[in-house]
PDB file of C-alpha atoms in Angstrom:
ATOM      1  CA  UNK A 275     -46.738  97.589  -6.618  1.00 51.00           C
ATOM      2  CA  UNK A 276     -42.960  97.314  -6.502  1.00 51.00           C
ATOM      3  CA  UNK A 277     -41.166  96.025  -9.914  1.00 56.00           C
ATOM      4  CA  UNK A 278     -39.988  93.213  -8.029  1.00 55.00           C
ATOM      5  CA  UNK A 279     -43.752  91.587  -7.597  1.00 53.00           C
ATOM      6  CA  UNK A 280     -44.518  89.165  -9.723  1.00 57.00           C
ATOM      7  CA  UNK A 281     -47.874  89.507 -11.644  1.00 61.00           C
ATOM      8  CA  UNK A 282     -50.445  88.310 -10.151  1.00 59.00           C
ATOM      9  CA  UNK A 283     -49.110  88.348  -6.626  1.00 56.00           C
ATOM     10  CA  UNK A 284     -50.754  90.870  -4.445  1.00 54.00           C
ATOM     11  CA  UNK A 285     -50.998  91.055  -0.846  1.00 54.00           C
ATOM     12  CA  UNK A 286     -48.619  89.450   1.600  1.00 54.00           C
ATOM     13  CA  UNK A 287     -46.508  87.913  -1.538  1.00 51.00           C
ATOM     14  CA  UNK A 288     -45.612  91.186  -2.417  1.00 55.00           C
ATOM     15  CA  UNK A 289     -41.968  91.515  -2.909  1.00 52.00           C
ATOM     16  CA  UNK A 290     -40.840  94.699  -0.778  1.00 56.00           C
ATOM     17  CA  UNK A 291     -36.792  95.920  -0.248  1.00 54.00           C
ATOM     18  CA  UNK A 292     -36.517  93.934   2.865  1.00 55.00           C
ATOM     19  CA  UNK A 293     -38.947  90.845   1.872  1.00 53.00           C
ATOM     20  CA  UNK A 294     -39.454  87.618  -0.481  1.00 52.00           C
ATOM     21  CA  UNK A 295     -41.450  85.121  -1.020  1.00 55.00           C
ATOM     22  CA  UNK A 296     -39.977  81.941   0.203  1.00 57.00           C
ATOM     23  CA  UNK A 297     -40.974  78.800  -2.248  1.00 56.00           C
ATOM     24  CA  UNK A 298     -40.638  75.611   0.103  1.00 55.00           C
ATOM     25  CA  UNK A 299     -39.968  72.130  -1.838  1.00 58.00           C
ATOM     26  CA  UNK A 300     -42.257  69.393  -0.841  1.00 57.00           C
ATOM     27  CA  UNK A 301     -40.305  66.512   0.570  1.00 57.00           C
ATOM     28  CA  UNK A 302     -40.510  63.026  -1.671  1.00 61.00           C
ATOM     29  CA  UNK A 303     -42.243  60.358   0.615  1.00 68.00           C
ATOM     30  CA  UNK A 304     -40.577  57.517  -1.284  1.00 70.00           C
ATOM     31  CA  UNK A 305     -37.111  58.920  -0.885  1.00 71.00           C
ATOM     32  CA  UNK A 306     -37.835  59.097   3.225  1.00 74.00           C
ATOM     33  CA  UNK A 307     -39.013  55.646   3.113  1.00 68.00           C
ATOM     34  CA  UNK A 308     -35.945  54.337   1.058  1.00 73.00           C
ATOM     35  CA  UNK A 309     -33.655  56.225   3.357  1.00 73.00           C
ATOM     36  CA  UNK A 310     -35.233  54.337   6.939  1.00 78.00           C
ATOM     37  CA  UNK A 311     -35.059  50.976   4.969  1.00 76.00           C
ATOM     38  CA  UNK A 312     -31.397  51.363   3.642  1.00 73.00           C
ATOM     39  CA  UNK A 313     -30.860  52.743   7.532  1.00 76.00           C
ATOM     40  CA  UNK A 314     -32.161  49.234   8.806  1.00 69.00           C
ATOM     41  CA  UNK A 315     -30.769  47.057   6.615  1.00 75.00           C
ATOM     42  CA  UNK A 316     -27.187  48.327   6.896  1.00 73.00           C
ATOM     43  CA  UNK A 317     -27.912  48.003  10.709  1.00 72.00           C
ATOM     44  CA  UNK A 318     -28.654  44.694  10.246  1.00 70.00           C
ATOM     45  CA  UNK A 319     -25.716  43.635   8.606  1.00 68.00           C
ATOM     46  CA  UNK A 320     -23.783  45.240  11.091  1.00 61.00           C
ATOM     47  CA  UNK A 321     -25.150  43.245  14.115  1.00 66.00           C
ATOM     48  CA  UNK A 322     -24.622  40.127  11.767  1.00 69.00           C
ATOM     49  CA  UNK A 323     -21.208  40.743  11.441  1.00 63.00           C
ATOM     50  CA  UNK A 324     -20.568  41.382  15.033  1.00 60.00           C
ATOM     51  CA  UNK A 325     -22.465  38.215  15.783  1.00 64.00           C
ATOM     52  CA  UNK A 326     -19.937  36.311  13.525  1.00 65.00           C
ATOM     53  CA  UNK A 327     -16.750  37.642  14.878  1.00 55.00           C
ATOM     54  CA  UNK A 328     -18.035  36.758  18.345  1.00 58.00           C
ATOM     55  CA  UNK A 329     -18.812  33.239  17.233  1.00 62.00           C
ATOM     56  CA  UNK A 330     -15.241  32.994  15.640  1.00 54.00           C
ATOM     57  CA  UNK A 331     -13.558  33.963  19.206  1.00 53.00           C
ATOM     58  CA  UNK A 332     -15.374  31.590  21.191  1.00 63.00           C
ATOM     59  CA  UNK A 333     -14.782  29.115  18.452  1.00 56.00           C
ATOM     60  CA  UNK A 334     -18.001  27.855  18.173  1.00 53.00           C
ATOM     61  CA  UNK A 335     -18.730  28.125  14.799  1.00 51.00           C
ATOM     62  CA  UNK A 336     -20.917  25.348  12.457  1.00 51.00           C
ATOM     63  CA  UNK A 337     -17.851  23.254  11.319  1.00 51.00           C
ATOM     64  CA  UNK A 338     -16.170  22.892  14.398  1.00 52.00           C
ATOM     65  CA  UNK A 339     -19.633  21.834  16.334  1.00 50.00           C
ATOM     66  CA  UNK A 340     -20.143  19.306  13.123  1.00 49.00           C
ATOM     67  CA  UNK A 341     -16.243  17.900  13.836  1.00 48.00           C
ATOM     68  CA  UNK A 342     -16.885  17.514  18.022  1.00 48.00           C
ATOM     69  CA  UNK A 343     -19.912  15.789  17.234  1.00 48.00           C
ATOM     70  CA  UNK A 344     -18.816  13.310  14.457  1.00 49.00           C
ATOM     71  CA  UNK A 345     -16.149  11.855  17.324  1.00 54.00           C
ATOM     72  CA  UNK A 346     -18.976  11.301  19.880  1.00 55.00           C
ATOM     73  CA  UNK A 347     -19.902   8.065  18.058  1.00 59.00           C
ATOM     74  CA  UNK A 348     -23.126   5.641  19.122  1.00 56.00           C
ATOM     75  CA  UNK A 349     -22.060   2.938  20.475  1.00 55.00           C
ATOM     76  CA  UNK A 350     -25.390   0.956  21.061  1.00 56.00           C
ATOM     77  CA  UNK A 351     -25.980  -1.260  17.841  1.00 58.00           C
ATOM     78  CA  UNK A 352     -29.352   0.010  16.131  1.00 55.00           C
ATOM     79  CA  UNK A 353     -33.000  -1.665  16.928  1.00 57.00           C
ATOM     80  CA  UNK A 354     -33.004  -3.672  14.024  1.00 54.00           C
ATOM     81  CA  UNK A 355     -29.646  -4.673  14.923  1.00 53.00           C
ATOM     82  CA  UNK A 356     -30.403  -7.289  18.103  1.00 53.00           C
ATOM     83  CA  UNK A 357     -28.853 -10.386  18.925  1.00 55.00           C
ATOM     84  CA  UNK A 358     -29.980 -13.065  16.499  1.00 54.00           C
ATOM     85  CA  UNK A 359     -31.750 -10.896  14.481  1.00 55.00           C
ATOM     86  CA  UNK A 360     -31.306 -10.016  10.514  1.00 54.00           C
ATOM     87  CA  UNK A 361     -29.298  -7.087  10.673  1.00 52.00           C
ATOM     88  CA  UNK A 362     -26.868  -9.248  12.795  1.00 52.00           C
ATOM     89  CA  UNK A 363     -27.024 -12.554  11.026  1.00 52.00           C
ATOM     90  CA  UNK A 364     -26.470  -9.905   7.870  1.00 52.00           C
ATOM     91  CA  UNK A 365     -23.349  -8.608   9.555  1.00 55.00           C
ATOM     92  CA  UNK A 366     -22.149 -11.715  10.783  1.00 52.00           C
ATOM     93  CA  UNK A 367     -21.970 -13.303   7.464  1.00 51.00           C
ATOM     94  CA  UNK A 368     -20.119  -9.989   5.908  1.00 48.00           C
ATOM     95  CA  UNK A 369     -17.608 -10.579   8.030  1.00 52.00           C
ATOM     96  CA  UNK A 370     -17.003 -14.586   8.249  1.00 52.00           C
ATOM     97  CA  UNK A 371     -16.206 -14.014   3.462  1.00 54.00           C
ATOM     98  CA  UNK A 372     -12.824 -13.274   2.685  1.00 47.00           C
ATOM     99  CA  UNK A 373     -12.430  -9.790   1.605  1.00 62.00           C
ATOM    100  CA  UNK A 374      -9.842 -11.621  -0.871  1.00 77.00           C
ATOM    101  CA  UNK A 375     -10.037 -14.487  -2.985  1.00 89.00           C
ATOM    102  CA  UNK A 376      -6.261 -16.033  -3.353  1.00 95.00           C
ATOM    103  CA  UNK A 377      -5.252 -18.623  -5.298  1.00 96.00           C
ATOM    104  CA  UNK A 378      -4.314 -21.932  -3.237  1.00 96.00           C
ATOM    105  CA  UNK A 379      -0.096 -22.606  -2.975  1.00 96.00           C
ATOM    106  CA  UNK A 380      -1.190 -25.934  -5.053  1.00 97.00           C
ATOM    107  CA  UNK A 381      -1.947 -23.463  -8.609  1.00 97.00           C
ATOM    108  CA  UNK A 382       1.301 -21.758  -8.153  1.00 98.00           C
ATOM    109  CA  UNK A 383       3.718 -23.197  -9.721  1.00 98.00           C
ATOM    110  CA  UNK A 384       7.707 -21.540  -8.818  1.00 98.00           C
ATOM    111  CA  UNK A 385      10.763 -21.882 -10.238  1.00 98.00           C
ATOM    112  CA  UNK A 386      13.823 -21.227  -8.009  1.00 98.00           C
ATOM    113  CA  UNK A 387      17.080 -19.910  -8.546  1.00 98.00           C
ATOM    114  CA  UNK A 388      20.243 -19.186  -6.214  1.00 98.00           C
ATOM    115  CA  UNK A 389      21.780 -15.837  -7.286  1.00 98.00           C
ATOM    116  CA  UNK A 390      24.172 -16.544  -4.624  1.00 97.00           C
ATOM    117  CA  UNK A 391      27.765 -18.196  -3.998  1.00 96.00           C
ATOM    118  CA  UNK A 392      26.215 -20.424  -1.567  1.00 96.00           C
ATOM    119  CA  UNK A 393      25.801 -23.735  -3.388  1.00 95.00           C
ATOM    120  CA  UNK A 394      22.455 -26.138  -3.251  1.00 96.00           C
ATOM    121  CA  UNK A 395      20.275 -23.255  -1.913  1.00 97.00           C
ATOM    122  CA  UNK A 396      17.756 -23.370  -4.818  1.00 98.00           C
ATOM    123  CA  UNK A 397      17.257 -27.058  -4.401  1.00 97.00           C
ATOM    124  CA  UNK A 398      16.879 -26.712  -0.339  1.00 97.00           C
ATOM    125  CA  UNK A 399      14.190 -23.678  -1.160  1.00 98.00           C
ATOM    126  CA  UNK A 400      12.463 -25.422  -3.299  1.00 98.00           C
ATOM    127  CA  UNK A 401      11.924 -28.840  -1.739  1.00 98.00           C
ATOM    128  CA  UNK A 402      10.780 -26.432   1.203  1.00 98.00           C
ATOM    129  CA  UNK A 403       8.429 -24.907  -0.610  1.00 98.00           C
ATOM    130  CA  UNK A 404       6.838 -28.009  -1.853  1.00 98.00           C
ATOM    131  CA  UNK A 405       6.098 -29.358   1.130  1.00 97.00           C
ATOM    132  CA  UNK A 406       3.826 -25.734   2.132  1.00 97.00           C
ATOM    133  CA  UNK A 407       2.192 -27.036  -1.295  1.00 97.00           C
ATOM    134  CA  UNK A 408       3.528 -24.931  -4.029  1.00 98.00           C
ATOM    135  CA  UNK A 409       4.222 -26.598  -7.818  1.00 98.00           C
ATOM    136  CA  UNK A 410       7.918 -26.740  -7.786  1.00 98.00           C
ATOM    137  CA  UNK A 411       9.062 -26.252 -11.562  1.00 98.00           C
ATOM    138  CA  UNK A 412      12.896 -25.343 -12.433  1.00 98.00           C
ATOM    139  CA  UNK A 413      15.026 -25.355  -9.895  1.00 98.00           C
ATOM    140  CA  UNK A 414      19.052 -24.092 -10.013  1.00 97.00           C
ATOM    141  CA  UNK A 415      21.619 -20.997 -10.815  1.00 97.00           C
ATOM    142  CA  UNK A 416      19.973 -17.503 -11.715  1.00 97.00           C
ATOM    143  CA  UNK A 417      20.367 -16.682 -15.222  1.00 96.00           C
ATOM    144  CA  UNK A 418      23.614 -14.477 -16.064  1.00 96.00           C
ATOM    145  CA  UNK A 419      21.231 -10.994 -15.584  1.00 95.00           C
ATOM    146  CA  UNK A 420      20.691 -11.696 -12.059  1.00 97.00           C
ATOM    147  CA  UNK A 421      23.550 -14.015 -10.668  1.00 96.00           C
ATOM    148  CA  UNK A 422      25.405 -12.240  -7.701  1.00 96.00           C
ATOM    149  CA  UNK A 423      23.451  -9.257  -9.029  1.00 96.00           C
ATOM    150  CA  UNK A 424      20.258  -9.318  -6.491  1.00 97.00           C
ATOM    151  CA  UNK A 425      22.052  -7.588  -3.019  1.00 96.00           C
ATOM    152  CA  UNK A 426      18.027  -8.136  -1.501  1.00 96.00           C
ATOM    153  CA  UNK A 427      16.468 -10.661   0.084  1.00 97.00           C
ATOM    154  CA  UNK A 428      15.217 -11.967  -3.681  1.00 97.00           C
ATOM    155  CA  UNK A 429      13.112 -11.150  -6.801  1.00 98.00           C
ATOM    156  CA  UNK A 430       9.633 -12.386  -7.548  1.00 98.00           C
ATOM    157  CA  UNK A 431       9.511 -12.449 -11.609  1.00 98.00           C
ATOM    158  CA  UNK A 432       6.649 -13.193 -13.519  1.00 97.00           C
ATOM    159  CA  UNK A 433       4.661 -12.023 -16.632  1.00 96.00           C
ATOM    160  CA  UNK A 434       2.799  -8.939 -16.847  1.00 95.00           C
ATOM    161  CA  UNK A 435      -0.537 -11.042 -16.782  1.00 93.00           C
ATOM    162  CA  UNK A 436       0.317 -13.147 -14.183  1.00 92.00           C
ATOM    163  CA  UNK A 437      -2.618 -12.540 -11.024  1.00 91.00           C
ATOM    164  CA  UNK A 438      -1.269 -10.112  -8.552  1.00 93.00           C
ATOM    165  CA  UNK A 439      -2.659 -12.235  -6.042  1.00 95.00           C
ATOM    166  CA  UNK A 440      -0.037 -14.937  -6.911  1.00 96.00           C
ATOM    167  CA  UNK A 441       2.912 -12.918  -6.286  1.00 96.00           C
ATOM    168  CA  UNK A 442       1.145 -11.965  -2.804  1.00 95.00           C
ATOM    169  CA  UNK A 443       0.935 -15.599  -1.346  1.00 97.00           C
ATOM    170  CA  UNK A 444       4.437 -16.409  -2.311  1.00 97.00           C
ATOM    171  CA  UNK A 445       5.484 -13.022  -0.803  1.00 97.00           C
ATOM    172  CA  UNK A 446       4.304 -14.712   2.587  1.00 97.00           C
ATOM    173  CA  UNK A 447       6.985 -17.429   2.176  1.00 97.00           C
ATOM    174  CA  UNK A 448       9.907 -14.638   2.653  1.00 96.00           C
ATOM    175  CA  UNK A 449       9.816 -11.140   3.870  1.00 93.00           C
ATOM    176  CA  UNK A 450      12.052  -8.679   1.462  1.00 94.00           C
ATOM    177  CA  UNK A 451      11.283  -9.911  -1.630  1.00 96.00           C
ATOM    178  CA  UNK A 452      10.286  -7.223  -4.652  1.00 96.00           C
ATOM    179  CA  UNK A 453       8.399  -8.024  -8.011  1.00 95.00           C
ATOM    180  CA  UNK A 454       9.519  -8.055 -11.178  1.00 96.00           C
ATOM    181  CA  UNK A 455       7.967  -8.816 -14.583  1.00 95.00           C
ATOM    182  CA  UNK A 456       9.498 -10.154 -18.161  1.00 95.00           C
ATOM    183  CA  UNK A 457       8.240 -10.893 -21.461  1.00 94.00           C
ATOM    184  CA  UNK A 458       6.971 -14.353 -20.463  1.00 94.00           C
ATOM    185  CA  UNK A 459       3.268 -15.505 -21.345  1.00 91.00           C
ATOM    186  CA  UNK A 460       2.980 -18.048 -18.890  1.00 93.00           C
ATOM    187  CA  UNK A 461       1.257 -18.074 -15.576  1.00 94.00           C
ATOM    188  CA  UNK A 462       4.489 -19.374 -13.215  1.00 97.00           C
ATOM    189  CA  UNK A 463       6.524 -17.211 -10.968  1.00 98.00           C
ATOM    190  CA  UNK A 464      10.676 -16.764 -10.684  1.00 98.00           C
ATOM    191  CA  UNK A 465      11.872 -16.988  -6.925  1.00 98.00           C
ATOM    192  CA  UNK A 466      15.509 -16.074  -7.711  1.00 98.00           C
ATOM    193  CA  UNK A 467      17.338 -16.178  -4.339  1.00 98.00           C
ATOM    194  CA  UNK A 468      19.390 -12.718  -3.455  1.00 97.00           C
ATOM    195  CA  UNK A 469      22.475 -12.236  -0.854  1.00 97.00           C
ATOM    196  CA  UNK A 470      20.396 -11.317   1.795  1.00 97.00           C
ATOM    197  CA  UNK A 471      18.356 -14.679   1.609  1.00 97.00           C
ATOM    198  CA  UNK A 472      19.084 -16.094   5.071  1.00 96.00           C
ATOM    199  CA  UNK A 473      15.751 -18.770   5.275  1.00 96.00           C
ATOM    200  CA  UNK A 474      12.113 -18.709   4.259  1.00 97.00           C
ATOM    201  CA  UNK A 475       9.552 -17.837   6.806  1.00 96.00           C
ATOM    202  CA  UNK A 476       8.594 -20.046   9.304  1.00 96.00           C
ATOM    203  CA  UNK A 477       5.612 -22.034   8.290  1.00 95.00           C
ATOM    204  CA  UNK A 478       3.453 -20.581  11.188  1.00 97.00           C
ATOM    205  CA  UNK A 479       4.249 -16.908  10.485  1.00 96.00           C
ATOM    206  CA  UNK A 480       3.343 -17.284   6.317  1.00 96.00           C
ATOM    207  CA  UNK A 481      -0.076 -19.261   7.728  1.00 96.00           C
ATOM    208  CA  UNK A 482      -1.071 -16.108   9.469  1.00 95.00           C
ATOM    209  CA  UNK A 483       0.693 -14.071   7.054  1.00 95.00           C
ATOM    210  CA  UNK A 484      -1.855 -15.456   4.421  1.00 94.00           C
ATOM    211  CA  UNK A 485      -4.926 -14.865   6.788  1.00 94.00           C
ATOM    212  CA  UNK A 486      -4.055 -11.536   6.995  1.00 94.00           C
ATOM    213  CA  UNK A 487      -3.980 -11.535   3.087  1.00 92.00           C
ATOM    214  CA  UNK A 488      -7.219 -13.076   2.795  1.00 91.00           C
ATOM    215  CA  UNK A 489      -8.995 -11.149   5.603  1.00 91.00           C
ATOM    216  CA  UNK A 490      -7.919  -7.890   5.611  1.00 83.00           C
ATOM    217  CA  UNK A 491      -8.583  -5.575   9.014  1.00 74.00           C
ATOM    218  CA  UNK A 492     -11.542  -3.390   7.555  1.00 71.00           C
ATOM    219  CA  UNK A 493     -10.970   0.222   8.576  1.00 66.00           C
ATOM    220  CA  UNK A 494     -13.274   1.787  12.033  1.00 68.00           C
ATOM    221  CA  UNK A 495     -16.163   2.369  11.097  1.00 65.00           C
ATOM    222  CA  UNK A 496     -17.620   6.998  10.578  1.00 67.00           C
ATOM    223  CA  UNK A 497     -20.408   7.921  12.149  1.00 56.00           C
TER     224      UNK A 497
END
């Protein structure tokens, strides 16, 4: 037996000047198995990604489908929707209330004042506006703050707490105007007169100018 032989190994294991045993390690099933999944899921994500870039050059990706079919409105009212029925009734009497409540011309009450040269053209404004119905209080010169000082069309000047709504309906009266407010507490509204006054409105365009106030255009309806 050579010296290289291990003990115990006789035969065809024995270890000659040419010769060796060769000891083989078994291969770990489990590692094989991990290997073929890891293979298949990273070819996976591959043809995923592929499949997304393709989608992006054709441009037909999720949003953009979502976007071309929000403009392709219906435009055939619903089943419960029929003539005469309560969806329509329902819809019908939405859209006959005014989206606004104003206050009438007759609970405004407006003092006038000419901020410029031109003499008598409070008193002419005024009388004007009474007969479209609006409470007439002082009428005459702009106080020393705003005489020859308003270059506009005129100044709407009121209290802090005076309804917005107020200032809107005599806004109909002349087109130009801006809105002021003071230290006042009561409810009643400066018209002070600038150089660009020329005349109020016509009666017909504040009318519709009003409707418009009090019915607003609602905004087209999203599908």
């Amino acid at each position: 037996m050579s010296m290289l032989t291990p003990p115990g190994m006789g035969g065809k294991y024995r270890v000659t000047g040419a010769a060796y045993p060769r000891m083989s390690r078994k291969r770990s099933r489990p590692r094989i198995v991990l290997a073929i999944l890891g293979s298949v899921l990273a070819l996976a994500l591959v043809g995923y990604g592929a499949l997304q870039l393709i989608d992006v050059f054709r441009g037909d990706s999720p949003k953009r489908n979502t976007a071309a079919g929000a403009k392709d409105c219906p435009t055939t009212p619903p089943k419960g929707a029929a003539k005469g029925g309560p969806a329509a009734a329902s819809t019908a009497s939405a859209a006959a209330k005014p989206a606004v409540v104003l206050p009438p011309p007759g609970e405004i009450t407006v003092n006038v004042y000419n901020a410029t040269p031109r003499a008598g053209l409070a008193k002419a404004v005024g009388d004007e506006l009474a007969k479209r119905g609006f409470v007439i209080g002082n009428v005459g010169n702009a106080p020393a703050d705003f005489d020859k000082k308003v270059p506009g069309t005129g100044i709407l000047l009121g209290s802090p707490t005076t309804d917005k709504a107020a200032f809107s309906v005599l806004g109909t009266q002349l087109a130009g105007t801006t809105q002021q407010t003071d230290t006042r507490e009561g409810a009643d509204i400066d018209l002070i007169l600038g150089d660009a006054f020329k005349e109020l409105s016509t009666k017909e365009d504040a009318d519709k100018a009003l409707a418009v106030l009090a019915n607003p255009v609602p905004a087209p309806a999203t599908c």
